[in-house]
Amino acid sequence: MAALVANEAAASPDPAEAAETAEAAELSRVLSRMLPGLEADSKLGRRRALEALQRALEVARPEAPDGDPAAAAAAAAAFQGPWARLLLPRLLRCLADPAEGCRALAVHLLDLGLRRAARPRDALPRLLPALAARLAGPEPARRPPPEACEELRLALVQLLHLAVRLSGAALAPHLDDAVRVLRCTLLDPFAAVRRESCECLAGLARATPDHFHMQSESLIGPLMQSISHQHWKVRVAVIEATGVVIQFGSGKSVDDVLPHFAQRLFDDVPQVRQAVTRVVGGWLLSLRDRYSFFHRLIPLLLSGFDDEIPEIACEAAGLWEQVGLRWQMENAEELQDKLDFAGPPPPHHPSPGSRPGLGCRELVFRNLSKILPAICHDITDWVVGTRVKSAQLLAVLLLHAEAHVTQHLEPVLRTLLRACADEEEAVVRSCTRSAELIGTFVSPEVFLKLLLSALRKSPAPSGLLVLASVIRGCPREALRPHVKVIAVELAHAHICQGSETRLYGERLLQCVQAVVSVSREDCRGAGVPLVEVLVTVLALWGPAGLGAKVQETLAALAAVESMEGVQDLFRVRVGPLLEWLAASHQDWTGHSTELLQFDVVLTHSGAALGEALPQLVPILRSCLQPARDPPMRLKLFSTLTGLLLGARETVDSQGQLHGYLDTLIKDIFVPNLQWCAGRTAAAVRAAAVSCLWALVSSGVLSNEQIQEVQEMLMPQILTTLEEDSQMTRLISCRIINVFLKTSDGVIDPDKLIKIYPELLKRLDDVSNEVRLAATSTLVTWLERVSNEAGKCYYQSNIQHLYRELLVYLDDPESAIQDAVLEALKAGSVLFPDLLVREMEAVLHKHRSPTHCEQLLQHLQALPPAP
C-alpha cells in the first residue's frame, strides 16, 4: 500500500499534473485508511466504513470554480485512479454483503463513483458482471434474482442505466451481460423496476446501434409479457421501449409485436393508446424495413382516428399526414403525373376541405388488398371491442380508397351485410358510414347490381340498411337513372313483405326515405311503387309504432311531387293502387298482407274513393262472398263500416254510391245476413249488421233508397233480432226503426204485422239497452200503423200488443216502465176503448197503479173518436 501511495505522489514537471497527482495521492491516502473497514466481520463495522467513505467522497466532490470545465476535468482525472484501483473492486464485493444496508450504501457509492470518474467506461468490465450476478443470476428465467430487496433492485437497474448513459458505445463488448440483466428485470415483480428497465433498454439500444440488433430479438419475449401489466405506466414504458428496440433491432420481431400492440388499442387508459399511436407512427416514418410492414402498421395508426379522446385522434391524424408526405417525397418520380395533374376532390366528397393527401390515399390503395381480409374477418369477431374498431377502421380506409374500392366492392358489401346485423349500435353506425362512402365513390350501376341481387336472394334488415345508406351517400345526378329500378325492386312482395319484424319495417322505410331525400323531384316517375312500399310498411308495421314516420315520408313524397298533401297523393294514386291489389284479391285470406294493404289504401284515400267505385265495388263483392275466408270478411266489413260512417267524405264524395246500392244489397248484405250455424258465421252477421247500420244512418240514402233496402233486407234483419250478440240485437232494432220511419209508401199489412212480435220478444232481452231500443221501435211501428188506411185490419194484433205491453208497464225497471208507457200512449189513438178494457183487466195485478193511472188520464184527454 505504501508503494502505491508513493507512486501516486511522484513529482511531475507540469504544475497542473503535479496538482492532479497530489490530489490523487491525498485521496488514495484517505481511502487507504477506510478500506480495511470494509473487510470487518461485523455488520456495524462494515456499515461505518461505508458511511465514512460516503462522507469522504461527498466532501471531496469536485466543483469547477466559476464553471471552469478544465478544472472539472482535472478533478475527474485525479479521482479516476483511486476509484478504479482502490474503491471499485471493494464496492462491487459489497454488493453481495449479507446486510441490506451495506448493499444499499455500496450501490450509492458506485453511483457517486461513476458520476465523478473521468472514464466511467473503464469500470464496465467489472461492473456489468457484478450487476448481472445480483440481478439475473445464473438462470434468470427459472429462479428469482439473488437480490431480494426490490428497492435495491431498482437502485441497481438505475446504476445500470447510469452506466449506459455515461459509457455509450463503449458498452458494446458487455452487451450480453446488460441484455441478460434486462431480460430478468423486465419481468421483475416490482413495477418501478420494470419501468426503469424499459428506460434503460431504450438507452442501451440507442447507445449501441451497430451491435444491438443481434440481441434485440431475445428482449421481445419479456417485453410482450409485461405489455399487459396491471400498472398503466408500466404498459406505456414497455410500449415505448418496444418501439426503440424494433427501431434499432431486427425487423423480424415486428410480426411478434403487432398483435400485442393491437390489443393495447383497446386499453382503458388513454396514455397507453397514445403511446401505441406514437410508436407506430414513428415506425411508419423511420423504421428501416417499414415498406415491408405497411399493411400491418397502417391499420394500427388509422385506428386512432376514432379514439374517444380528441387529442389522440388529432395526433394520429397528424402522424398519418406526415407518413403520407414522407412516402410521397420518397416516391415522387412514380407519382409525378398524379402530382402534376391533380384534380379536385370527387363531387359530393364527404369532407372536401380535409381530403387525405395523395401519399396517404396511395398508401391505403396499394395496401388495401392486404388489409381488407383481416378487417372482414375481425368485423364479425365475438369480442365487441374488436368489431367496433374494425368497423371504424373500414370507414377510414374507404374514405382514403375512394373510387379504388370498386375492385374490392363484393367482399366489402358482403362484410357490411353481415356487420349491419350486429347487435352493437356502434358497429352498425360505422358500417352505415362505410356504406354511404361506397355510395359516394362507386357507380350506382355497380353497387345496385350486387345489393339488389343479395336482397332478391335473401331479404334481411341488414341488406335494406346497407341499401338505404349507399343511396344516402350517392349523388343525385348519378342516382337519377336508377330511381325507378330501386322503387320497383322494393315494391316486390318478396322484398317489401320479407319479414314481420319491426326492424325490417324500419329498414324498408329508411330505403324509401333515402330515395325521396336524395332524388327529390326525380321520384315522380317512381311514385306508384314508392307509395306501394309505404302502404305495405303502414299495413304491417304501422300499429308497431312506424305510423308517424310513414306519414312524414308520405308528406315528403307528396311535397316533391308538388301535391298538397297525403290525401292529394292518394287521390292521384288510388286507381293504380286498387289495380295493384285487385290482381291478387281472389287469393286473399284473413292473414294476407294484401288485405292489410287494402285497408290502408281505403282509410287513406278519403274522397278519392268516390271516383274509384268502379274498381272498389267489384273487389268488395268478390271478397265478401260467403264462401270466402270468414276472418277476411270480418276485416273488410269493419273497414267498410268506417267508410260508410263518413260516406259523404269517402265513397259517396261524388254522389255516385246509389248507383252501386243494388250490388251492395244483393251481392254483399243479403248473402252475409243469411243464418248459418256457428260462432264465426254469427260474427260475420254481426259485422254485416253494423255495416248496414252505417249505410242507412249515413244520410246518403234517400227515403226511396232506404225503402228499397227495407224491402230486400227486412226478413234478414228480423232474424238477426235473435242473435246471441247483444250489439247485433241492438243495432237490428235501430235498423228496423229507421226502416219504419223512412218508408213513405204503403207497406204490405202482412209484412207489417210480422214485425211487432219479433220486437215484443226483445222486451224480454237480458239487456235493458236492447229492451229500450225495441220499445222505441214499437212506438215507430204503432205510429206507422196509425197512418195506414185500414186500421181495422190490425185490431186483433193491436189488442194482443196492448195486452203484452201492459205486462211490461209493471216492469221492475223504471226506465222500461216509462218507455212502455210512451209506447202505449202512442198506440192509444188506434183503439182507446180496447186499451181501457185491457188495462182495467190487469190493473189489480200491478204492484203500483201509478203508470196505469197516468195512461188512463192520457186516454181521458184524447178527443172522442169521430
PDB file of C-alpha atoms in Angstrom, residues 308-561:
ATOM      1  CA  GLU A 308     -62.677   8.710 -27.858  1.00  0.00           C
ATOM      2  CA  ILE A 309     -60.011  11.211 -26.732  1.00  0.00           C
ATOM      3  CA  PRO A 310     -59.800  14.057 -29.290  1.00  0.00           C
ATOM      4  CA  GLU A 311     -56.113  14.681 -28.585  1.00  0.00           C
ATOM      5  CA  ILE A 312     -55.207  11.099 -29.528  1.00  0.00           C
ATOM      6  CA  ALA A 313     -57.308  11.236 -32.688  1.00  0.00           C
ATOM      7  CA  CYS A 314     -55.698  14.548 -33.652  1.00  0.00           C
ATOM      8  CA  GLU A 315     -52.206  13.195 -33.022  1.00  0.00           C
ATOM      9  CA  ALA A 316     -52.935  10.073 -35.077  1.00  0.00           C
ATOM     10  CA  ALA A 317     -54.165  12.236 -37.951  1.00  0.00           C
ATOM     11  CA  GLY A 318     -51.054  14.413 -37.748  1.00  0.00           C
ATOM     12  CA  LEU A 319     -48.693  11.429 -37.766  1.00  0.00           C
ATOM     13  CA  TRP A 320     -50.565   9.873 -40.671  1.00  0.00           C
ATOM     14  CA  GLU A 321     -50.260  13.087 -42.653  1.00  0.00           C
ATOM     15  CA  GLN A 322     -46.503  13.089 -42.032  1.00  0.00           C
ATOM     16  CA  VAL A 323     -46.297   9.446 -43.119  1.00  0.00           C
ATOM     17  CA  GLY A 324     -48.133  10.241 -46.338  1.00  0.00           C
ATOM     18  CA  LEU A 325     -45.887  13.224 -47.101  1.00  0.00           C
ATOM     19  CA  ARG A 326     -42.746  11.201 -46.368  1.00  0.00           C
ATOM     20  CA  TRP A 327     -43.856   8.381 -48.666  1.00  0.00           C
ATOM     21  CA  GLN A 328     -44.885  10.892 -51.309  1.00  0.00           C
ATOM     22  CA  MET A 329     -41.417  12.504 -51.225  1.00  0.00           C
ATOM     23  CA  GLU A 330     -39.685   9.143 -51.402  1.00  0.00           C
ATOM     24  CA  ASN A 331     -41.776   8.117 -54.431  1.00  0.00           C
ATOM     25  CA  ALA A 332     -42.047  11.498 -56.132  1.00  0.00           C
ATOM     26  CA  GLU A 333     -40.920  10.198 -59.527  1.00  0.00           C
ATOM     27  CA  GLU A 334     -43.534   7.475 -59.576  1.00  0.00           C
ATOM     28  CA  LEU A 335     -46.260   9.916 -58.538  1.00  0.00           C
ATOM     29  CA  GLN A 336     -45.136  12.759 -60.754  1.00  0.00           C
ATOM     30  CA  ASP A 337     -48.073  12.566 -63.169  1.00  0.00           C
ATOM     31  CA  LYS A 338     -50.616  12.458 -60.361  1.00  0.00           C
ATOM     32  CA  LEU A 339     -48.923  15.393 -58.670  1.00  0.00           C
ATOM     33  CA  ASP A 340     -48.748  17.462 -61.861  1.00  0.00           C
ATOM     34  CA  PHE A 341     -52.327  16.748 -62.914  1.00  0.00           C
ATOM     35  CA  ALA A 342     -54.009  16.526 -59.541  1.00  0.00           C
ATOM     36  CA  GLY A 343     -57.742  17.103 -59.869  1.00  0.00           C
ATOM     37  CA  PRO A 344     -60.260  18.447 -57.373  1.00  0.00           C
ATOM     38  CA  PRO A 345     -61.906  16.130 -54.838  1.00  0.00           C
ATOM     39  CA  PRO A 346     -64.671  13.911 -56.261  1.00  0.00           C
ATOM     40  CA  PRO A 347     -68.129  15.506 -56.385  1.00  0.00           C
ATOM     41  CA  HIS A 348     -70.080  15.098 -53.163  1.00  0.00           C
ATOM     42  CA  HIS A 349     -66.926  14.159 -51.241  1.00  0.00           C
ATOM     43  CA  PRO A 350     -67.977  13.993 -47.579  1.00  0.00           C
ATOM     44  CA  SER A 351     -65.121  16.272 -46.459  1.00  0.00           C
ATOM     45  CA  PRO A 352     -63.544  18.016 -49.480  1.00  0.00           C
ATOM     46  CA  GLY A 353     -61.776  20.533 -47.265  1.00  0.00           C
ATOM     47  CA  SER A 354     -59.917  17.816 -45.335  1.00  0.00           C
ATOM     48  CA  ARG A 355     -59.402  15.249 -48.064  1.00  0.00           C
ATOM     49  CA  PRO A 356     -56.432  12.960 -47.263  1.00  0.00           C
ATOM     50  CA  GLY A 357     -53.249  13.778 -49.157  1.00  0.00           C
ATOM     51  CA  LEU A 358     -52.114  11.911 -52.247  1.00  0.00           C
ATOM     52  CA  GLY A 359     -49.460   9.972 -50.341  1.00  0.00           C
ATOM     53  CA  CYS A 360     -51.975   8.815 -47.739  1.00  0.00           C
ATOM     54  CA  ARG A 361     -54.503   7.787 -50.375  1.00  0.00           C
ATOM     55  CA  GLU A 362     -51.908   5.910 -52.414  1.00  0.00           C
ATOM     56  CA  LEU A 363     -50.604   4.092 -49.367  1.00  0.00           C
ATOM     57  CA  VAL A 364     -54.085   2.861 -48.492  1.00  0.00           C
ATOM     58  CA  PHE A 365     -54.962   1.939 -52.066  1.00  0.00           C
ATOM     59  CA  ARG A 366     -51.762  -0.066 -52.582  1.00  0.00           C
ATOM     60  CA  ASN A 367     -52.184  -1.977 -49.336  1.00  0.00           C
ATOM     61  CA  LEU A 368     -55.976  -2.306 -49.313  1.00  0.00           C
ATOM     62  CA  SER A 369     -55.978  -5.830 -50.742  1.00  0.00           C
ATOM     63  CA  LYS A 370     -53.795  -6.991 -47.840  1.00  0.00           C
ATOM     64  CA  ILE A 371     -55.697  -5.119 -45.137  1.00  0.00           C
ATOM     65  CA  LEU A 372     -59.301  -5.848 -46.116  1.00  0.00           C
ATOM     66  CA  PRO A 373     -59.324  -9.628 -45.457  1.00  0.00           C
ATOM     67  CA  ALA A 374     -58.304  -9.108 -41.836  1.00  0.00           C
ATOM     68  CA  ILE A 375     -60.919  -6.390 -41.330  1.00  0.00           C
ATOM     69  CA  CYS A 376     -63.633  -8.509 -42.939  1.00  0.00           C
ATOM     70  CA  HIS A 377     -62.725 -11.273 -40.514  1.00  0.00           C
ATOM     71  CA  ASP A 378     -62.470  -9.149 -37.370  1.00  0.00           C
ATOM     72  CA  ILE A 379     -65.684  -7.224 -38.013  1.00  0.00           C
ATOM     73  CA  THR A 380     -67.603 -10.379 -37.073  1.00  0.00           C
ATOM     74  CA  ASP A 381     -65.387 -11.285 -34.108  1.00  0.00           C
ATOM     75  CA  TRP A 382     -67.061 -12.419 -30.889  1.00  0.00           C
ATOM     76  CA  VAL A 383     -65.419  -9.567 -28.927  1.00  0.00           C
ATOM     77  CA  VAL A 384     -67.460  -6.377 -29.144  1.00  0.00           C
ATOM     78  CA  GLY A 385     -64.444  -4.060 -28.981  1.00  0.00           C
ATOM     79  CA  THR A 386     -62.796  -5.803 -31.920  1.00  0.00           C
ATOM     80  CA  ARG A 387     -65.937  -5.456 -34.013  1.00  0.00           C
ATOM     81  CA  VAL A 388     -66.283  -1.771 -33.182  1.00  0.00           C
ATOM     82  CA  LYS A 389     -62.644  -0.972 -34.032  1.00  0.00           C
ATOM     83  CA  SER A 390     -62.789  -2.962 -37.260  1.00  0.00           C
ATOM     84  CA  ALA A 391     -65.968  -1.193 -38.378  1.00  0.00           C
ATOM     85  CA  GLN A 392     -64.470   2.219 -37.607  1.00  0.00           C
ATOM     86  CA  LEU A 393     -61.264   1.339 -39.450  1.00  0.00           C
ATOM     87  CA  LEU A 394     -63.181   0.170 -42.516  1.00  0.00           C
ATOM     88  CA  ALA A 395     -64.837   3.578 -42.835  1.00  0.00           C
ATOM     89  CA  VAL A 396     -61.448   5.337 -42.617  1.00  0.00           C
ATOM     90  CA  LEU A 397     -59.970   3.057 -45.271  1.00  0.00           C
ATOM     91  CA  LEU A 398     -62.892   3.626 -47.645  1.00  0.00           C
ATOM     92  CA  LEU A 399     -62.527   7.377 -47.223  1.00  0.00           C
ATOM     93  CA  HIS A 400     -58.906   7.050 -48.384  1.00  0.00           C
ATOM     94  CA  ALA A 401     -59.524   4.470 -51.110  1.00  0.00           C
ATOM     95  CA  GLU A 402     -62.291   6.500 -52.801  1.00  0.00           C
ATOM     96  CA  ALA A 403     -63.148   5.035 -56.239  1.00  0.00           C
ATOM     97  CA  HIS A 404     -60.446   2.352 -55.912  1.00  0.00           C
ATOM     98  CA  VAL A 405     -62.753   0.456 -53.576  1.00  0.00           C
ATOM     99  CA  THR A 406     -64.751  -0.639 -56.636  1.00  0.00           C
ATOM    100  CA  GLN A 407     -62.396  -3.531 -57.314  1.00  0.00           C
ATOM    101  CA  HIS A 408     -62.936  -4.777 -53.742  1.00  0.00           C
ATOM    102  CA  LEU A 409     -66.652  -3.978 -53.656  1.00  0.00           C
ATOM    103  CA  GLU A 410     -68.018  -7.515 -53.488  1.00  0.00           C
ATOM    104  CA  PRO A 411     -66.179  -8.601 -50.297  1.00  0.00           C
ATOM    105  CA  VAL A 412     -66.762  -5.195 -48.716  1.00  0.00           C
ATOM    106  CA  LEU A 413     -70.519  -5.319 -49.322  1.00  0.00           C
ATOM    107  CA  ARG A 414     -70.657  -8.919 -48.146  1.00  0.00           C
ATOM    108  CA  THR A 415     -68.954  -7.821 -44.935  1.00  0.00           C
ATOM    109  CA  LEU A 416     -71.297  -4.860 -44.467  1.00  0.00           C
ATOM    110  CA  LEU A 417     -74.341  -7.085 -44.933  1.00  0.00           C
ATOM    111  CA  ARG A 418     -73.155  -9.248 -42.046  1.00  0.00           C
ATOM    112  CA  ALA A 419     -71.947  -6.408 -39.846  1.00  0.00           C
ATOM    113  CA  CYS A 420     -75.131  -4.333 -40.194  1.00  0.00           C
ATOM    114  CA  ALA A 421     -76.968  -7.165 -38.451  1.00  0.00           C
ATOM    115  CA  ASP A 422     -74.773  -6.644 -35.370  1.00  0.00           C
ATOM    116  CA  GLU A 423     -76.442  -6.007 -32.027  1.00  0.00           C
ATOM    117  CA  GLU A 424     -73.874  -3.342 -31.148  1.00  0.00           C
ATOM    118  CA  GLU A 425     -75.065   0.097 -32.219  1.00  0.00           C
ATOM    119  CA  ALA A 426     -71.529   1.446 -32.691  1.00  0.00           C
ATOM    120  CA  VAL A 427     -70.742  -1.304 -35.220  1.00  0.00           C
ATOM    121  CA  VAL A 428     -73.899  -0.606 -37.205  1.00  0.00           C
ATOM    122  CA  ARG A 429     -73.263   3.143 -37.116  1.00  0.00           C
ATOM    123  CA  SER A 430     -69.753   2.775 -38.543  1.00  0.00           C
ATOM    124  CA  CYS A 431     -70.937   0.311 -41.184  1.00  0.00           C
ATOM    125  CA  THR A 432     -73.665   2.662 -42.374  1.00  0.00           C
ATOM    126  CA  ARG A 433     -70.992   5.332 -42.673  1.00  0.00           C
ATOM    127  CA  SER A 434     -68.928   2.934 -44.804  1.00  0.00           C
ATOM    128  CA  ALA A 435     -71.955   2.198 -46.990  1.00  0.00           C
ATOM    129  CA  GLU A 436     -72.539   5.922 -47.502  1.00  0.00           C
ATOM    130  CA  LEU A 437     -68.926   6.285 -48.665  1.00  0.00           C
ATOM    131  CA  ILE A 438     -69.471   3.454 -51.144  1.00  0.00           C
ATOM    132  CA  GLY A 439     -72.485   5.325 -52.463  1.00  0.00           C
ATOM    133  CA  THR A 440     -70.348   8.454 -52.829  1.00  0.00           C
ATOM    134  CA  PHE A 441     -67.391   6.907 -54.664  1.00  0.00           C
ATOM    135  CA  VAL A 442     -68.852   3.908 -56.545  1.00  0.00           C
ATOM    136  CA  SER A 443     -71.175   3.989 -59.547  1.00  0.00           C
ATOM    137  CA  PRO A 444     -74.800   3.092 -58.653  1.00  0.00           C
ATOM    138  CA  GLU A 445     -74.910   0.661 -61.548  1.00  0.00           C
ATOM    139  CA  VAL A 446     -72.174  -1.367 -59.842  1.00  0.00           C
ATOM    140  CA  PHE A 447     -73.353  -1.411 -56.247  1.00  0.00           C
ATOM    141  CA  LEU A 448     -77.051  -1.797 -57.124  1.00  0.00           C
ATOM    142  CA  LYS A 449     -76.305  -4.902 -59.156  1.00  0.00           C
ATOM    143  CA  LEU A 450     -74.705  -6.541 -56.125  1.00  0.00           C
ATOM    144  CA  LEU A 451     -77.076  -5.254 -53.449  1.00  0.00           C
ATOM    145  CA  LEU A 452     -80.353  -5.903 -55.257  1.00  0.00           C
ATOM    146  CA  SER A 453     -79.179  -9.386 -56.151  1.00  0.00           C
ATOM    147  CA  ALA A 454     -78.441 -10.084 -52.480  1.00  0.00           C
ATOM    148  CA  LEU A 455     -81.865  -8.748 -51.445  1.00  0.00           C
ATOM    149  CA  ARG A 456     -83.637 -10.926 -54.001  1.00  0.00           C
ATOM    150  CA  LYS A 457     -81.794 -13.949 -52.733  1.00  0.00           C
ATOM    151  CA  SER A 458     -82.285 -13.291 -49.028  1.00  0.00           C
ATOM    152  CA  PRO A 459     -84.192 -10.193 -47.850  1.00  0.00           C
ATOM    153  CA  ALA A 460     -82.891  -9.039 -44.469  1.00  0.00           C
ATOM    154  CA  PRO A 461     -82.891  -5.828 -42.397  1.00  0.00           C
ATOM    155  CA  SER A 462     -79.124  -5.529 -42.785  1.00  0.00           C
ATOM    156  CA  GLY A 463     -79.383  -5.619 -46.583  1.00  0.00           C
ATOM    157  CA  LEU A 464     -82.028  -2.898 -46.566  1.00  0.00           C
ATOM    158  CA  LEU A 465     -79.924  -0.776 -44.215  1.00  0.00           C
ATOM    159  CA  VAL A 466     -76.890  -1.034 -46.495  1.00  0.00           C
ATOM    160  CA  LEU A 467     -79.060  -0.140 -49.496  1.00  0.00           C
ATOM    161  CA  ALA A 468     -80.522   2.879 -47.684  1.00  0.00           C
ATOM    162  CA  SER A 469     -77.038   4.023 -46.687  1.00  0.00           C
ATOM    163  CA  VAL A 470     -75.494   3.774 -50.157  1.00  0.00           C
ATOM    164  CA  ILE A 471     -78.476   5.672 -51.559  1.00  0.00           C
ATOM    165  CA  ARG A 472     -77.984   8.427 -48.973  1.00  0.00           C
ATOM    166  CA  GLY A 473     -74.344   8.757 -49.969  1.00  0.00           C
ATOM    167  CA  CYS A 474     -74.990   8.651 -53.716  1.00  0.00           C
ATOM    168  CA  PRO A 475     -75.059  11.933 -55.707  1.00  0.00           C
ATOM    169  CA  ARG A 476     -78.465  12.817 -57.089  1.00  0.00           C
ATOM    170  CA  GLU A 477     -77.244  13.013 -60.685  1.00  0.00           C
ATOM    171  CA  ALA A 478     -75.735   9.541 -60.532  1.00  0.00           C
ATOM    172  CA  LEU A 479     -78.833   8.052 -58.879  1.00  0.00           C
ATOM    173  CA  ARG A 480     -81.387   9.602 -61.242  1.00  0.00           C
ATOM    174  CA  PRO A 481     -81.452   6.803 -63.888  1.00  0.00           C
ATOM    175  CA  HIS A 482     -81.861   4.131 -61.206  1.00  0.00           C
ATOM    176  CA  VAL A 483     -84.653   5.579 -59.040  1.00  0.00           C
ATOM    177  CA  LYS A 484     -87.459   3.615 -60.694  1.00  0.00           C
ATOM    178  CA  VAL A 485     -85.428   0.398 -60.668  1.00  0.00           C
ATOM    179  CA  ILE A 486     -84.882   0.747 -56.918  1.00  0.00           C
ATOM    180  CA  ALA A 487     -88.535   1.579 -56.260  1.00  0.00           C
ATOM    181  CA  VAL A 488     -89.832  -1.347 -58.323  1.00  0.00           C
ATOM    182  CA  GLU A 489     -87.455  -3.761 -56.588  1.00  0.00           C
ATOM    183  CA  LEU A 490     -88.518  -2.558 -53.164  1.00  0.00           C
ATOM    184  CA  ALA A 491     -92.191  -2.899 -54.122  1.00  0.00           C
ATOM    185  CA  HIS A 492     -91.818  -6.579 -54.975  1.00  0.00           C
ATOM    186  CA  ALA A 493     -93.722  -8.662 -52.442  1.00  0.00           C
ATOM    187  CA  HIS A 494     -90.654 -10.822 -51.842  1.00  0.00           C
ATOM    188  CA  ILE A 495     -88.781  -7.791 -50.529  1.00  0.00           C
ATOM    189  CA  CYS A 496     -91.394  -5.466 -49.034  1.00  0.00           C
ATOM    190  CA  GLN A 497     -93.030  -8.407 -47.233  1.00  0.00           C
ATOM    191  CA  GLY A 498     -89.760 -10.199 -46.489  1.00  0.00           C
ATOM    192  CA  SER A 499     -90.209 -10.291 -42.715  1.00  0.00           C
ATOM    193  CA  GLU A 500     -92.707  -9.393 -40.000  1.00  0.00           C
ATOM    194  CA  THR A 501     -90.183  -7.924 -37.555  1.00  0.00           C
ATOM    195  CA  ARG A 502     -90.368  -4.226 -36.741  1.00  0.00           C
ATOM    196  CA  LEU A 503     -86.687  -3.783 -37.556  1.00  0.00           C
ATOM    197  CA  TYR A 504     -87.311  -4.970 -41.114  1.00  0.00           C
ATOM    198  CA  GLY A 505     -90.067  -2.382 -41.474  1.00  0.00           C
ATOM    199  CA  GLU A 506     -87.797   0.374 -40.172  1.00  0.00           C
ATOM    200  CA  ARG A 507     -85.057  -0.508 -42.656  1.00  0.00           C
ATOM    201  CA  LEU A 508     -87.530  -0.699 -45.539  1.00  0.00           C
ATOM    202  CA  LEU A 509     -88.869   2.715 -44.593  1.00  0.00           C
ATOM    203  CA  GLN A 510     -85.313   4.079 -44.452  1.00  0.00           C
ATOM    204  CA  CYS A 511     -84.781   2.951 -48.047  1.00  0.00           C
ATOM    205  CA  VAL A 512     -87.803   4.942 -49.220  1.00  0.00           C
ATOM    206  CA  GLN A 513     -86.779   7.938 -47.132  1.00  0.00           C
ATOM    207  CA  ALA A 514     -83.307   7.831 -48.655  1.00  0.00           C
ATOM    208  CA  VAL A 515     -84.700   7.690 -52.211  1.00  0.00           C
ATOM    209  CA  VAL A 516     -87.066  10.594 -51.553  1.00  0.00           C
ATOM    210  CA  SER A 517     -84.489  12.767 -49.786  1.00  0.00           C
ATOM    211  CA  VAL A 518     -81.759  12.234 -52.402  1.00  0.00           C
ATOM    212  CA  SER A 519     -83.789  12.112 -55.621  1.00  0.00           C
ATOM    213  CA  ARG A 520     -86.443  14.698 -54.716  1.00  0.00           C
ATOM    214  CA  GLU A 521     -88.306  15.629 -57.931  1.00  0.00           C
ATOM    215  CA  ASP A 522     -86.763  12.631 -59.714  1.00  0.00           C
ATOM    216  CA  CYS A 523     -89.156  10.438 -57.694  1.00  0.00           C
ATOM    217  CA  ARG A 524     -92.125  11.452 -59.830  1.00  0.00           C
ATOM    218  CA  GLY A 525     -91.611   8.610 -62.269  1.00  0.00           C
ATOM    219  CA  ALA A 526     -91.452   6.105 -59.403  1.00  0.00           C
ATOM    220  CA  GLY A 527     -94.291   7.462 -57.287  1.00  0.00           C
ATOM    221  CA  VAL A 528     -96.591   4.432 -57.562  1.00  0.00           C
ATOM    222  CA  PRO A 529     -94.084   1.746 -56.417  1.00  0.00           C
ATOM    223  CA  LEU A 530     -92.837   4.037 -53.643  1.00  0.00           C
ATOM    224  CA  VAL A 531     -96.393   4.529 -52.383  1.00  0.00           C
ATOM    225  CA  GLU A 532     -96.915   0.763 -52.611  1.00  0.00           C
ATOM    226  CA  VAL A 533     -93.926   0.243 -50.323  1.00  0.00           C
ATOM    227  CA  LEU A 534     -95.143   2.881 -47.863  1.00  0.00           C
ATOM    228  CA  VAL A 535     -98.627   1.325 -47.877  1.00  0.00           C
ATOM    229  CA  THR A 536     -97.044  -2.026 -47.046  1.00  0.00           C
ATOM    230  CA  VAL A 537     -94.983  -0.552 -44.197  1.00  0.00           C
ATOM    231  CA  LEU A 538     -98.060   1.181 -42.808  1.00  0.00           C
ATOM    232  CA  ALA A 539    -100.099  -2.006 -43.140  1.00  0.00           C
ATOM    233  CA  LEU A 540     -97.607  -4.345 -41.492  1.00  0.00           C
ATOM    234  CA  TRP A 541     -95.797  -2.120 -39.020  1.00  0.00           C
ATOM    235  CA  GLY A 542     -97.990   0.950 -38.549  1.00  0.00           C
ATOM    236  CA  PRO A 543     -99.502  -0.500 -35.345  1.00  0.00           C
ATOM    237  CA  ALA A 544     -95.942  -1.253 -34.147  1.00  0.00           C
ATOM    238  CA  GLY A 545     -95.049   2.440 -33.994  1.00  0.00           C
ATOM    239  CA  LEU A 546     -93.985   3.310 -37.540  1.00  0.00           C
ATOM    240  CA  GLY A 547     -97.213   5.046 -38.488  1.00  0.00           C
ATOM    241  CA  ALA A 548     -95.981   8.580 -37.729  1.00  0.00           C
ATOM    242  CA  LYS A 549     -92.736   8.082 -39.679  1.00  0.00           C
ATOM    243  CA  VAL A 550     -94.640   6.692 -42.671  1.00  0.00           C
ATOM    244  CA  GLN A 551     -96.967   9.695 -42.627  1.00  0.00           C
ATOM    245  CA  GLU A 552     -93.944  12.007 -42.640  1.00  0.00           C
ATOM    246  CA  THR A 553     -92.476  10.134 -45.596  1.00  0.00           C
ATOM    247  CA  LEU A 554     -95.779  10.272 -47.470  1.00  0.00           C
ATOM    248  CA  ALA A 555     -95.915  14.008 -46.852  1.00  0.00           C
ATOM    249  CA  ALA A 556     -92.335  14.378 -48.122  1.00  0.00           C
ATOM    250  CA  LEU A 557     -93.177  12.368 -51.252  1.00  0.00           C
ATOM    251  CA  ALA A 558     -96.249  14.496 -51.844  1.00  0.00           C
ATOM    252  CA  ALA A 559     -94.133  17.623 -51.496  1.00  0.00           C
ATOM    253  CA  VAL A 560     -91.530  16.536 -54.061  1.00  0.00           C
ATOM    254  CA  GLU A 561     -94.375  15.651 -56.438  1.00  0.00           C
TER     255      GLU A 561
END
